């Protein structure tokens, strides 16, 4: 069974940067894609960014385009999210998950959720 563990969250001032990592273990086959999601207090969980494991095609929600960069290291079974120019509205718990489906921008297909890492941006 795949286990995903997020790390790298913390408290940062507006305009600052953080790099999140999502390490996978227990895989018997590679996912089709992995993604970052976030949930702020009182709000629904939203997709932030996703990346195809093979080929590296990416998706970003409009609110993070130009500020966040998703990447993966297939040899390390790890996905990253470089977050620059952080804003207070980026404050949330960030989760990673993966999907075996070629319909990789169908967020309901993501599974094996990590425990989340808190990102707090102070203004």
Tab-separated table of C-alpha atoms in Angstrom:
chain	number	residue	atom	x	y	z
A	1	UNK	CA	0.000	0.000	0.000
A	2	UNK	CA	1.343	3.402	-0.980
A	3	UNK	CA	2.134	5.847	1.776
A	4	UNK	CA	2.653	9.530	1.066
A	5	UNK	CA	4.345	11.821	3.565
A	6	UNK	CA	4.383	15.595	3.159
A	7	UNK	CA	7.010	17.869	4.647
A	8	UNK	CA	8.273	21.421	4.355
A	9	UNK	CA	5.372	23.440	5.671
A	10	UNK	CA	5.770	26.240	8.150
A	11	UNK	CA	5.216	29.893	8.954
A	12	UNK	CA	6.440	32.449	6.455
A	13	UNK	CA	5.871	36.138	5.829
A	14	UNK	CA	3.969	37.307	2.802
A	15	UNK	CA	6.270	37.419	-0.196
A	16	UNK	CA	8.385	34.590	1.144
A	17	UNK	CA	8.971	31.078	-0.160
A	18	UNK	CA	8.566	27.494	0.961
A	19	UNK	CA	9.297	24.165	-0.685
A	20	UNK	CA	7.035	21.261	0.064
A	21	UNK	CA	8.005	17.657	-0.525
A	22	UNK	CA	5.874	14.522	-0.824
A	23	UNK	CA	7.757	11.260	-0.412
A	24	UNK	CA	6.173	8.009	-1.526
A	25	UNK	CA	6.887	4.540	-0.205
A	26	UNK	CA	5.402	1.105	-0.707
A	27	UNK	CA	4.717	1.521	-4.417
A	28	UNK	CA	4.538	-1.487	-6.682
A	29	UNK	CA	3.946	0.606	-9.791
A	30	UNK	CA	4.258	4.265	-10.714
A	31	UNK	CA	1.206	6.516	-10.555
A	32	UNK	CA	-0.118	8.217	-13.658
A	33	UNK	CA	0.065	11.555	-11.901
A	34	UNK	CA	0.505	13.172	-8.516
A	35	UNK	CA	-1.001	16.328	-7.191
A	36	UNK	CA	-0.977	18.936	-4.460
A	37	UNK	CA	-4.203	19.999	-2.842
A	38	UNK	CA	-4.974	22.438	-0.056
A	39	UNK	CA	-7.719	23.117	2.411
A	40	UNK	CA	-8.105	26.371	4.273
A	41	UNK	CA	-10.260	26.653	7.410
A	42	UNK	CA	-13.933	26.723	6.519
A	43	UNK	CA	-13.288	26.051	2.849
A	44	UNK	CA	-13.465	23.043	0.573
A	45	UNK	CA	-10.314	21.272	-0.474
A	46	UNK	CA	-9.023	22.540	-3.821
A	47	UNK	CA	-6.531	21.294	-6.334
A	48	UNK	CA	-3.385	23.395	-6.508
A	49	UNK	CA	-1.079	21.670	-8.985
A	50	UNK	CA	-0.558	18.278	-10.556
A	51	UNK	CA	2.110	16.564	-12.607
A	52	UNK	CA	2.175	13.509	-14.816
A	53	UNK	CA	4.705	11.092	-13.387
A	54	UNK	CA	5.972	10.147	-16.844
A	55	UNK	CA	6.592	13.082	-19.115
A	56	UNK	CA	6.099	15.768	-16.529
A	57	UNK	CA	3.089	17.627	-17.950
A	58	UNK	CA	1.745	20.005	-15.353
A	59	UNK	CA	-1.462	21.692	-14.243
A	60	UNK	CA	-1.839	24.736	-12.010
A	61	UNK	CA	-4.888	26.411	-10.584
A	62	UNK	CA	-5.058	29.995	-11.845
A	63	UNK	CA	-4.409	31.523	-8.424
A	64	UNK	CA	-0.898	30.024	-8.193
A	65	UNK	CA	0.265	30.271	-11.800
A	66	UNK	CA	3.590	32.071	-12.028
A	67	UNK	CA	4.237	31.657	-8.301
A	68	UNK	CA	4.244	27.893	-7.670
A	69	UNK	CA	6.232	25.214	-9.480
A	70	UNK	CA	5.512	21.501	-9.231
A	71	UNK	CA	8.211	18.960	-9.985
A	72	UNK	CA	9.074	15.344	-9.309
A	73	UNK	CA	12.151	13.195	-8.892
A	74	UNK	CA	11.212	9.760	-10.167
A	75	UNK	CA	14.385	8.172	-8.799
A	76	UNK	CA	13.528	9.392	-5.300
A	77	UNK	CA	9.772	8.782	-5.629
A	78	UNK	CA	9.289	12.344	-4.430
A	79	UNK	CA	7.197	15.249	-5.643
A	80	UNK	CA	7.863	18.876	-4.790
A	81	UNK	CA	6.005	22.167	-4.726
A	82	UNK	CA	8.138	25.299	-4.805
A	83	UNK	CA	6.001	28.162	-3.560
A	84	UNK	CA	7.230	31.713	-4.141
A	85	UNK	CA	5.647	35.107	-3.557
A	86	UNK	CA	3.382	33.585	-0.957
A	87	UNK	CA	0.192	35.404	-0.025
A	88	UNK	CA	-1.999	35.208	3.054
A	89	UNK	CA	-4.641	33.452	0.963
A	90	UNK	CA	-2.206	30.567	0.428
A	91	UNK	CA	-2.566	29.684	4.109
A	92	UNK	CA	-3.918	26.135	4.306
A	93	UNK	CA	-3.090	22.533	5.022
A	94	UNK	CA	-1.410	21.146	1.928
A	95	UNK	CA	-1.908	17.514	0.967
A	96	UNK	CA	-0.434	15.309	-1.706
A	97	UNK	CA	-2.125	12.420	-3.440
A	98	UNK	CA	-1.764	10.331	-6.554
A	99	UNK	CA	-3.899	8.790	-9.251
A	100	UNK	CA	-3.466	5.699	-11.441
A	101	UNK	CA	-5.918	7.110	-13.963
A	102	UNK	CA	-5.063	8.705	-17.298
A	103	UNK	CA	-7.880	11.148	-16.493
A	104	UNK	CA	-5.398	12.857	-14.245
A	105	UNK	CA	-7.234	16.164	-13.977
A	106	UNK	CA	-10.264	14.446	-12.476
A	107	UNK	CA	-9.541	15.280	-8.836
A	108	UNK	CA	-12.006	12.737	-7.492
A	109	UNK	CA	-9.708	9.987	-8.721
A	110	UNK	CA	-6.842	10.880	-6.419
A	111	UNK	CA	-6.022	8.516	-3.576
A	112	UNK	CA	-3.428	7.558	-0.972
A	113	UNK	CA	-3.634	10.957	0.685
A	114	UNK	CA	-0.849	12.107	2.948
A	115	UNK	CA	-1.435	13.541	6.413
A	116	UNK	CA	-0.919	17.125	5.272
A	117	UNK	CA	1.492	19.891	6.149
A	118	UNK	CA	0.447	23.294	7.442
A	119	UNK	CA	1.458	26.400	5.513
A	120	UNK	CA	0.792	29.697	7.249
A	121	UNK	CA	1.526	32.992	5.530
A	122	UNK	CA	1.521	36.058	7.738
A	123	UNK	CA	0.716	39.443	6.257
